[in-house]
């Protein structure tokens, strides 16, 4: 019995651990998001299983109230691309399959970037990334419009931006007569009455204001209603209350002015506030358009990365002819041709040809890298002047380029711990604003000058509008999104916002040796020959024998012969003793390679070469003894070379105030030799440890009050990377290490940690600046809008100016966050 986790009726993904609505049909257990979908499926399963090729259900979808135990499914009238997920940048838990408004904060959901160019469209909330839908819609938590998450080779436009732009221009044009009548009344005063009477003016304003409020402003009222249903007040709660109150008051003032008491009348008539409602709607629409465009720019780095993958690959057939195929048709094992100047389509291995490849898009280094047969290439990098034939090893979402896009996208949707403080404040902010607005209305109604009720309404609407928490909500996610994109362009991939926030507080960096400080690829460093022996012959014979061995050091010795251009000879009578060495016959010579213990057992005396072996060991080299025809012939010292960038990286990290500790499973002799070479003291070395010991060391230091970051590259480092406050993986290491770490250095260069730390400081400084701007704005704006300055200087803010101030506060936060794109790292 197989399990289908995607609801066949509405297409929603269902968690099998929490699913309560299931139905078995023809050998498959189907999971449903609710009883309504289950009932619809049971009535006629075939119509849902044949509605499209995937069986994901293209005919129906769940309405927003799908969380209720039972509900009717409704026909899907707006077919949209499948697979797109929309998330909220402020509430990562909100995920939808169509663009909508976040039901928690009201922000428009943003598309979650998919790494695979074959991915389907998905929509998500920019404040609640858990809201993911396949169609444009509103966030179930905050009411904001979902945005396109998936960035594919054929990027679709943002429907929310398009819709808001249309509403803005239509609302601005339709609202012009209302605006001009209001301006004319302010400028001309009583003289306007001679041209058009109050009643006629009110009716004209009603005609033109109604489509602006009810059509152009419809998304805001929808989000307002969702916030009420979900009991999650947000900025659209305030907009809905303020604009709704101004519009309904004005409609009543126009249709039934005789019902209003004297306190509402000015110069004998009731003054409407259609201009307030219209201008607020138009200004909020303008703010939404500018905000959506700004947020769109934060994903420019991801879209640029996706665009690096060519749309077409040159596939080599068995008859050696070429066929241009779409990238979606390339599979693992396919042989592809890359012409000079073209981008490499997928990750693979060169099987023929020689060229220099520009890998600056992943490493940041401008110098091209030579590629010959056997070397790996990365999709999206640019081939130089040579022609390459490559074998595809990773395609689609498995390529390094796709992983970079996915990690940056996930990081941008994550929430920094500081955001929790903002969330707690936001829970009380909107109710507090409503309380202030109510208090202002009561105070103006009781003690205000005439027309006191009209002025009470003005101050109340101004408080509701000016306090819209757009700036407060955008302060953290905007800085996180821009900061993540900036890091990606420098080879620093940050998996989640918590790692970015915490990195600035790290005081201890624990590093693994192999693959982190060193290259992780043992090489022959020393060749010592006995008197009367030929060094070249020693290397050739040893390499020929080791070619048949599977020992890790064998590859290093064979590689030395390749670098010297030696032709290896066949081996006869090959024998291997596990953990001791190998023997065999090469060109008639009896050759033996191995440890000192093997040679002692064979009673082969190395004489003065034994002292040389001790010297090599103290330098951190692993010594391989070589004997030819039963006589000591020489020594081969194998070591893992220190990365050229490591000494500089250690200096930069110390300048950042970090204490660096090397933890390794190697011997103390090797560990101390490497430490001395990179500039670490013996006190900063812990050697001969197991993977579990690394995790324990990290935990002990954290318990001692240190903020620990761990840098490693291997599977054995994964537990320590997960345990550390911040885990840092080398991009040249294993996938397990990268999955366990919060930060990945694409090139595996420790100098990037210093860049990541500077990025962390810059991002957190930017967040604090944004929060300061937001809090100062509200601390000043709300009391002023309530009329606190009116008794002193006679100042009472109009709702129109309150709306403009609210828009400017949001744009100031967005503009400040975008400065991170130019921060020096």
Coordinates of C-alpha atoms in Angstrom, one line a residue, residues 171-686:
X171 CA -7.2 54.9 -8.3
X172 CA -5.0 58.0 -8.8
X173 CA -6.9 59.0 -12.0
X174 CA -10.3 58.3 -10.5
X175 CA -9.5 60.2 -7.3
X176 CA -8.3 63.3 -9.1
X177 CA -11.7 65.0 -9.1
X178 CA -12.1 64.3 -5.4
X179 CA -8.7 65.7 -4.7
X180 CA -9.2 68.8 -6.7
X181 CA -12.6 69.6 -5.1
X182 CA -10.9 69.2 -1.6
X183 CA -8.0 71.4 -2.6
X184 CA -10.3 74.0 -4.2
X185 CA -12.3 74.2 -1.0
X186 CA -9.2 74.7 1.0
X187 CA -7.8 77.4 -1.4
X188 CA -11.0 79.2 -2.4
X189 CA -13.1 78.6 0.8
X190 CA -16.6 80.1 0.4
X191 CA -15.9 81.2 -3.1
X192 CA -16.1 77.6 -4.3
X193 CA -19.7 77.5 -3.0
X194 CA -20.7 80.1 -5.7
X195 CA -19.4 77.7 -8.3
X196 CA -20.7 74.4 -6.9
X197 CA -22.8 73.9 -3.8
X198 CA -21.9 71.6 -0.9
X199 CA -24.4 69.0 -1.7
X200 CA -23.4 68.7 -5.4
X201 CA -19.7 68.6 -4.4
X202 CA -20.4 65.8 -1.9
X203 CA -22.2 63.7 -4.5
X204 CA -19.5 64.2 -7.1
X205 CA -16.9 63.1 -4.6
X206 CA -19.0 60.1 -3.7
X207 CA -19.2 59.0 -7.3
X208 CA -15.5 59.2 -7.9
X209 CA -14.4 58.1 -4.5
X210 CA -16.4 54.9 -4.4
X211 CA -14.5 53.0 -7.1
X212 CA -11.2 54.1 -5.5
X213 CA -12.2 52.9 -2.1
X214 CA -14.2 49.8 -3.0
X215 CA -12.2 48.6 -6.0
X216 CA -8.7 50.0 -5.8
X217 CA -8.7 49.5 -2.0
X218 CA -10.4 46.2 -2.1
X219 CA -7.2 44.1 -1.3
X220 CA -6.7 46.2 1.9
X221 CA -10.2 45.5 3.1
X222 CA -9.8 41.8 2.3
X223 CA -6.7 41.7 4.4
X224 CA -8.4 43.7 7.1
X225 CA -11.2 41.1 7.2
X226 CA -8.8 38.2 7.3
X227 CA -7.0 39.8 10.2
X228 CA -10.3 40.0 12.1
X229 CA -11.2 36.4 11.3
X230 CA -7.8 35.1 12.3
X231 CA -7.6 37.5 15.4
X232 CA -4.2 38.6 14.1
X233 CA -4.4 42.4 14.0
X234 CA -1.9 44.0 11.6
X235 CA -1.3 47.2 9.6
X236 CA -4.3 46.4 7.4
X237 CA -6.5 46.3 10.4
X238 CA -5.6 49.9 11.0
X239 CA -6.0 50.9 7.4
X240 CA -9.4 49.1 7.1
X241 CA -10.7 50.8 10.3
X242 CA -9.4 54.3 9.3
X243 CA -10.4 54.3 5.7
X244 CA -13.6 52.5 6.4
X245 CA -14.6 55.0 9.1
X246 CA -13.8 58.0 6.9
X247 CA -15.6 56.6 3.8
X248 CA -18.8 55.5 5.7
X249 CA -18.9 58.8 7.5
X250 CA -18.7 60.6 4.2
X251 CA -21.4 58.5 2.6
X252 CA -23.7 59.2 5.4
X253 CA -22.8 62.9 5.3
X254 CA -23.7 63.0 1.6
X255 CA -26.9 60.8 1.6
X256 CA -28.5 61.8 5.0
X257 CA -26.9 65.0 6.3
X258 CA -30.0 65.9 8.2
X259 CA -29.4 63.1 10.6
X260 CA -26.1 64.6 11.9
X261 CA -26.2 66.7 15.1
X262 CA -24.8 70.3 15.2
X263 CA -21.4 69.1 16.5
X264 CA -20.7 67.4 13.2
X265 CA -21.5 70.4 11.1
X266 CA -19.2 73.1 9.7
X267 CA -20.7 76.3 8.2
X268 CA -24.1 74.7 8.5
X269 CA -23.3 71.5 6.5
X270 CA -21.6 68.2 7.2
X271 CA -18.1 68.1 5.7
X272 CA -17.2 64.7 4.1
X273 CA -13.8 63.1 4.2
X274 CA -13.8 61.4 0.8
X275 CA -10.5 63.1 0.0
X276 CA -9.0 61.5 3.1
X277 CA -10.1 58.0 2.1
X278 CA -9.1 58.4 -1.5
X279 CA -5.6 59.8 -0.8
X280 CA -4.9 57.2 1.9
X281 CA -5.8 54.4 -0.5
X282 CA -3.7 55.9 -3.3
X283 CA -0.7 56.5 -1.0
X284 CA -0.9 53.0 0.5
X285 CA -1.1 51.6 -3.0
X286 CA 2.0 53.6 -3.9
X287 CA 3.8 52.4 -0.9
X288 CA 2.9 48.8 -1.8
X289 CA 4.1 49.2 -5.3
X290 CA 7.4 50.8 -4.2
X291 CA 7.8 48.1 -1.5
X292 CA 7.2 45.3 -3.9
X293 CA 9.6 46.7 -6.4
X294 CA 12.2 47.1 -3.6
X295 CA 11.7 43.6 -2.4
X296 CA 11.9 42.4 -6.0
X297 CA 15.4 44.0 -6.1
X298 CA 16.6 42.0 -3.1
X299 CA 16.1 38.8 -5.2
X300 CA 18.2 40.2 -8.1
X301 CA 21.2 38.2 -7.0
X302 CA 19.2 35.0 -7.1
X303 CA 17.7 35.7 -10.4
X304 CA 21.1 36.6 -11.8
X305 CA 22.4 33.3 -10.5
X306 CA 19.6 31.3 -12.0
X307 CA 20.2 33.1 -15.3
X308 CA 23.8 31.8 -15.3
X309 CA 22.6 28.4 -16.3
X310 CA 22.2 28.2 -20.1
X311 CA 18.9 27.3 -21.5
X312 CA 20.4 24.9 -24.1
X313 CA 23.1 22.2 -23.8
X314 CA 25.0 20.6 -26.7
X315 CA 24.5 16.9 -26.2
X316 CA 26.9 14.4 -27.9
X317 CA 25.3 11.4 -29.5
X318 CA 26.9 8.0 -29.9
X319 CA 27.8 8.8 -33.5
X320 CA 29.7 11.9 -32.1
X321 CA 27.2 14.3 -33.7
X322 CA 25.8 17.2 -31.6
X323 CA 22.2 17.9 -30.7
X324 CA 21.0 21.0 -29.0
X325 CA 18.6 20.0 -26.2
X326 CA 16.9 22.0 -23.5
X327 CA 18.6 21.9 -20.1
X328 CA 15.6 20.1 -18.7
X329 CA 16.4 17.1 -20.9
X330 CA 20.0 16.7 -19.6
X331 CA 20.4 13.7 -17.4
X332 CA 23.2 12.3 -15.2
X333 CA 25.7 10.5 -17.4
X334 CA 25.0 12.5 -20.6
X335 CA 28.0 13.7 -22.5
X336 CA 28.0 17.3 -23.4
X337 CA 30.1 19.7 -25.4
X338 CA 31.0 23.1 -24.2
X339 CA 32.3 25.5 -26.8
X340 CA 34.7 28.4 -26.2
X341 CA 33.0 31.3 -24.5
X342 CA 29.9 29.4 -23.4
X343 CA 28.6 28.7 -19.9
X344 CA 28.9 25.2 -18.6
X345 CA 25.3 23.8 -18.4
X346 CA 25.7 21.4 -15.4
X347 CA 28.1 20.1 -12.8
X348 CA 30.3 17.4 -14.3
X349 CA 33.8 16.0 -15.1
X350 CA 35.9 16.8 -18.1
X351 CA 36.4 13.8 -20.2
X352 CA 38.3 15.5 -23.1
X353 CA 39.7 18.8 -23.9
X354 CA 41.7 21.6 -22.1
X355 CA 40.6 25.1 -21.3
X356 CA 40.6 27.8 -18.6
X357 CA 37.3 28.3 -16.9
X358 CA 36.1 31.5 -15.2
X359 CA 34.8 30.3 -11.8
X360 CA 34.5 33.8 -10.2
X361 CA 30.7 33.3 -9.8
X362 CA 31.3 30.8 -7.1
X363 CA 34.8 31.6 -5.8
X364 CA 35.1 35.3 -6.3
X365 CA 38.6 34.8 -7.8
X366 CA 39.1 36.5 -11.1
X367 CA 41.9 34.2 -12.3
X368 CA 40.5 31.4 -14.6
X369 CA 41.1 27.8 -13.5
X370 CA 42.8 25.3 -15.8
X371 CA 40.5 22.3 -16.6
X372 CA 41.8 19.1 -18.2
X373 CA 40.5 15.5 -18.3
X374 CA 39.5 14.3 -14.9
X375 CA 38.9 17.7 -13.4
X376 CA 35.4 18.9 -12.2
X377 CA 33.5 21.8 -13.6
X378 CA 30.6 23.7 -12.2
X379 CA 27.4 24.6 -14.0
X380 CA 27.1 28.3 -14.7
X381 CA 30.8 29.0 -15.0
X382 CA 32.2 30.4 -18.2
X383 CA 34.5 28.3 -20.5
X384 CA 37.5 30.0 -21.9
X385 CA 39.1 29.5 -25.3
X386 CA 39.3 25.7 -25.4
X387 CA 36.6 23.2 -26.2
X388 CA 35.5 20.8 -23.4
X389 CA 33.7 17.5 -23.4
X390 CA 32.1 16.9 -20.0
X391 CA 30.1 14.1 -18.4
X392 CA 27.1 15.4 -16.5
X393 CA 27.2 14.3 -12.8
X394 CA 24.7 16.8 -11.2
X395 CA 21.7 18.3 -13.0
X396 CA 18.7 20.4 -12.1
X397 CA 18.3 21.1 -8.4
X398 CA 21.5 19.0 -7.5
X399 CA 24.0 21.4 -9.1
X400 CA 26.1 23.7 -7.0
X401 CA 24.5 26.7 -8.6
X402 CA 21.0 25.3 -7.6
X403 CA 22.2 24.6 -4.1
X404 CA 23.5 28.2 -3.7
X405 CA 20.2 29.6 -4.9
X406 CA 18.3 27.3 -2.5
X407 CA 20.4 28.1 0.5
X408 CA 20.2 31.8 -0.1
X409 CA 16.5 31.6 -0.6
X410 CA 15.9 29.6 2.6
X411 CA 18.1 32.0 4.5
X412 CA 16.2 35.0 3.3
X413 CA 12.9 33.3 4.6
X414 CA 14.4 32.5 8.0
X415 CA 13.8 34.6 11.0
X416 CA 16.5 36.2 13.2
X417 CA 16.1 35.8 16.9
X418 CA 15.8 39.6 17.2
X419 CA 12.6 39.2 15.1
X420 CA 10.9 37.4 18.0
X421 CA 11.2 40.7 20.0
X422 CA 9.5 42.5 17.1
X423 CA 6.8 39.8 17.0
X424 CA 6.0 40.1 20.7
X425 CA 5.8 43.9 20.4
X426 CA 3.5 43.7 17.3
X427 CA 1.1 41.5 19.2
X428 CA 0.3 44.4 21.5
X429 CA 1.0 47.2 19.1
X430 CA -2.2 47.2 17.1
X431 CA -4.6 46.9 20.1
X432 CA -2.7 49.7 21.8
X433 CA -3.1 51.9 18.7
X434 CA -6.8 51.1 18.6
X435 CA -7.0 52.1 22.3
X436 CA -5.2 55.4 21.6
X437 CA -7.5 56.1 18.7
X438 CA -10.5 55.4 20.8
X439 CA -9.2 57.6 23.6
X440 CA -8.5 60.4 21.1
X441 CA -12.0 60.2 19.8
X442 CA -13.5 60.4 23.3
X443 CA -11.3 63.2 24.3
X444 CA -12.0 65.3 21.2
X445 CA -15.7 64.6 21.5
X446 CA -15.8 65.8 25.1
X447 CA -13.3 68.6 25.2
X448 CA -12.5 69.5 21.7
X449 CA -13.5 72.8 19.9
X450 CA -16.4 72.8 17.5
X451 CA -17.0 70.9 15.3
X452 CA -15.8 68.6 17.9
X453 CA -17.2 65.3 16.4
X454 CA -15.7 66.1 13.0
X455 CA -12.3 66.8 14.6
X456 CA -12.6 63.7 16.7
X457 CA -13.1 61.6 13.6
X458 CA -10.1 63.3 11.9
X459 CA -7.8 62.6 14.8
X460 CA -9.0 59.0 15.2
X461 CA -8.4 58.2 11.5
X462 CA -5.0 59.9 11.6
X463 CA -3.9 57.8 14.5
X464 CA -5.0 54.6 12.9
X465 CA -3.2 55.4 9.6
X466 CA 0.0 56.9 10.9
X467 CA 0.5 53.9 13.2
X468 CA 0.4 51.2 10.5
X469 CA 3.3 49.0 11.5
X470 CA 4.8 48.7 8.0
X471 CA 8.2 50.0 9.0
X472 CA 8.3 47.9 12.2
X473 CA 7.5 44.8 10.3
X474 CA 9.9 45.4 7.5
X475 CA 12.9 46.3 9.7
X476 CA 14.3 42.8 10.2
X477 CA 13.3 40.8 7.1
X478 CA 14.4 43.5 4.6
X479 CA 17.9 43.7 6.2
X480 CA 18.1 39.9 6.3
X481 CA 17.1 39.4 2.7
X482 CA 19.5 42.0 1.4
X483 CA 22.3 40.8 3.7
X484 CA 21.9 37.2 2.5
X485 CA 22.1 38.3 -1.1
X486 CA 25.2 40.3 -0.4
X487 CA 26.9 37.3 1.2
X488 CA 26.0 35.1 -1.7
X489 CA 27.9 37.3 -4.1
X490 CA 31.1 36.9 -2.0
X491 CA 30.9 33.1 -1.6
X492 CA 29.4 33.2 1.8
X493 CA 26.1 31.2 1.9
X494 CA 24.1 31.7 5.1
X495 CA 21.5 29.1 5.8
X496 CA 19.4 30.9 8.4
X497 CA 19.1 34.3 9.9
X498 CA 19.9 33.0 13.4
X499 CA 23.4 32.1 12.2
X500 CA 23.9 35.6 10.7
X501 CA 22.8 37.3 13.9
X502 CA 24.8 35.1 16.2
X503 CA 28.1 35.3 14.2
X504 CA 28.8 38.8 15.4
X505 CA 28.9 37.6 19.0
X506 CA 31.2 34.6 18.4
X507 CA 34.4 34.7 20.4
X508 CA 35.8 31.2 19.8
X509 CA 36.3 29.5 16.5
X510 CA 37.0 25.7 16.5
X511 CA 38.5 24.5 13.2
X512 CA 39.1 21.0 11.9
X513 CA 42.5 20.4 10.3
X514 CA 42.0 18.2 7.3
X515 CA 40.1 20.0 4.5
X516 CA 39.7 23.2 6.5
X517 CA 43.2 24.4 7.3
X518 CA 44.7 22.0 4.8
X519 CA 43.7 21.0 1.3
X520 CA 42.4 17.6 2.4
X521 CA 44.3 15.9 -0.4
X522 CA 47.6 14.3 0.7
X523 CA 50.6 14.9 -1.6
X524 CA 54.1 13.7 -1.7
X525 CA 56.2 16.4 0.1
X526 CA 59.5 14.7 0.6
X527 CA 61.5 11.9 -1.2
X528 CA 64.7 10.7 0.6
X529 CA 66.9 8.1 -1.1
X530 CA 69.5 5.8 0.3
X531 CA 73.1 6.1 -0.9
X532 CA 73.5 4.7 -4.5
X533 CA 69.8 4.9 -5.3
X534 CA 68.0 6.9 -8.0
X535 CA 65.2 9.1 -6.7
X536 CA 63.3 9.1 -10.1
X537 CA 63.4 5.3 -10.2
X538 CA 62.3 5.1 -6.6
X539 CA 59.2 7.2 -7.3
X540 CA 58.4 5.3 -10.5
X541 CA 58.7 1.8 -8.9
X542 CA 56.8 2.9 -5.8
X543 CA 54.0 4.4 -7.9
X544 CA 53.7 1.4 -10.1
X545 CA 53.2 -0.8 -7.0
X546 CA 50.8 1.6 -5.3
X547 CA 48.6 1.8 -8.4
X548 CA 47.2 -1.6 -7.4
X549 CA 46.6 -0.5 -3.8
X550 CA 43.4 1.1 -2.3
X551 CA 45.2 2.8 0.6
X552 CA 44.6 6.6 0.9
X553 CA 48.3 7.3 0.6
X554 CA 48.6 5.3 -2.6
X555 CA 46.7 8.0 -4.6
X556 CA 49.2 10.6 -3.4
X557 CA 52.2 8.5 -4.5
X558 CA 50.7 7.7 -7.9
X559 CA 49.8 11.4 -8.3
X560 CA 53.4 12.3 -7.7
X561 CA 54.4 10.0 -10.6
X562 CA 51.8 11.7 -12.8
X563 CA 53.1 15.1 -12.0
X564 CA 56.6 14.0 -12.9
X565 CA 55.4 12.4 -16.1
X566 CA 56.6 8.9 -15.3
X567 CA 55.1 6.0 -17.3
X568 CA 54.1 3.3 -14.8
X569 CA 55.1 -0.3 -15.2
X570 CA 52.9 -3.4 -14.7
X571 CA 53.0 -5.2 -11.4
X572 CA 53.3 -9.0 -10.7
X573 CA 52.8 -11.0 -7.5
X574 CA 51.0 -8.0 -5.8
X575 CA 50.2 -8.6 -2.1
X576 CA 48.8 -6.3 0.5
X577 CA 49.0 -6.6 4.3
X578 CA 46.3 -4.5 5.9
X579 CA 47.7 -1.7 7.9
X580 CA 51.3 -2.6 7.2
X581 CA 52.1 -2.3 3.5
X582 CA 52.3 -3.8 0.0
X583 CA 54.8 -5.9 -2.0
X584 CA 55.2 -6.9 -5.6
X585 CA 57.4 -7.3 -8.6
X586 CA 57.9 -4.3 -10.9
X587 CA 60.2 -4.6 -14.0
X588 CA 61.9 -7.5 -12.3
X589 CA 62.6 -5.7 -9.1
X590 CA 61.1 -6.9 -5.8
X591 CA 59.6 -3.8 -4.3
X592 CA 58.1 -3.3 -0.8
X593 CA 56.4 -0.2 0.6
X594 CA 54.9 0.2 4.1
X595 CA 55.3 1.1 7.7
X596 CA 58.4 0.7 9.9
X597 CA 56.8 -2.3 11.6
X598 CA 56.6 -4.2 8.3
X599 CA 60.3 -3.6 7.7
X600 CA 61.3 -4.6 11.2
X601 CA 59.5 -7.9 10.7
X602 CA 61.4 -8.5 7.4
X603 CA 64.6 -7.5 9.3
X604 CA 65.4 -4.7 6.8
X605 CA 67.7 -2.2 8.4
X606 CA 67.3 1.5 7.3
X607 CA 70.3 2.8 9.2
X608 CA 70.6 6.6 9.1
X609 CA 67.3 6.7 7.1
X610 CA 65.5 6.1 10.4
X611 CA 66.7 9.5 11.7
X612 CA 65.4 11.1 8.5
X613 CA 62.1 9.4 9.1
X614 CA 61.9 10.9 12.6
X615 CA 62.6 14.3 11.1
X616 CA 59.8 14.0 8.5
X617 CA 57.4 12.8 11.2
X618 CA 58.1 15.9 13.4
X619 CA 57.3 18.0 10.3
X620 CA 53.8 16.4 10.2
X621 CA 54.5 14.0 7.3
X622 CA 53.4 10.4 7.1
X623 CA 56.5 8.3 6.2
X624 CA 56.3 5.4 3.8
X625 CA 59.4 3.1 3.8
X626 CA 60.6 1.7 0.4
X627 CA 62.8 -1.3 -0.1
X628 CA 64.1 -2.7 -3.4
X629 CA 65.4 -6.3 -3.7
X630 CA 65.4 -6.6 0.1
X631 CA 67.5 -3.5 0.7
X632 CA 66.5 -0.1 2.1
X633 CA 66.0 2.2 -0.8
X634 CA 64.5 5.4 0.6
X635 CA 61.6 7.2 2.2
X636 CA 58.5 9.0 0.8
X637 CA 57.0 11.7 3.0
X638 CA 53.3 12.3 2.4
X639 CA 51.5 15.3 3.9
X640 CA 48.3 17.2 3.5
X641 CA 49.4 20.7 2.2
X642 CA 48.4 23.8 4.1
X643 CA 46.0 25.9 2.1
X644 CA 47.9 29.0 0.8
X645 CA 45.2 31.2 2.3
X646 CA 45.2 29.7 5.8
X647 CA 48.0 31.8 7.4
X648 CA 46.3 35.0 6.2
X649 CA 42.9 33.7 7.3
X650 CA 44.2 33.0 10.8
X651 CA 45.6 36.5 11.1
X652 CA 42.4 38.1 9.9
X653 CA 40.3 36.1 12.3
X654 CA 42.5 37.0 15.2
X655 CA 42.2 40.7 14.2
X656 CA 38.4 40.1 14.5
X657 CA 38.9 39.1 18.1
X658 CA 38.5 35.4 17.8
X659 CA 40.4 32.7 19.6
X660 CA 41.1 29.9 17.2
X661 CA 41.3 26.3 18.4
X662 CA 42.4 23.4 16.1
X663 CA 40.7 20.1 16.8
X664 CA 41.7 17.1 14.8
X665 CA 41.8 13.3 14.8
X666 CA 45.4 13.3 13.7
X667 CA 48.4 12.5 15.9
X668 CA 49.8 15.1 18.3
X669 CA 53.0 15.3 16.2
X670 CA 51.2 16.1 13.0
X671 CA 48.8 18.4 14.7
X672 CA 51.5 20.5 16.3
X673 CA 53.5 20.7 13.1
X674 CA 50.5 22.0 11.2
X675 CA 49.7 24.4 14.1
X676 CA 53.2 25.8 14.0
X677 CA 53.0 26.3 10.2
X678 CA 49.8 28.3 10.3
X679 CA 50.7 30.4 13.4
X680 CA 48.8 28.6 16.2
X681 CA 50.4 27.8 19.6
X682 CA 50.4 24.3 21.1
X683 CA 47.8 25.5 23.6
X684 CA 45.4 26.0 20.8
X685 CA 45.6 22.4 19.6
X686 CA 43.5 19.4 20.6

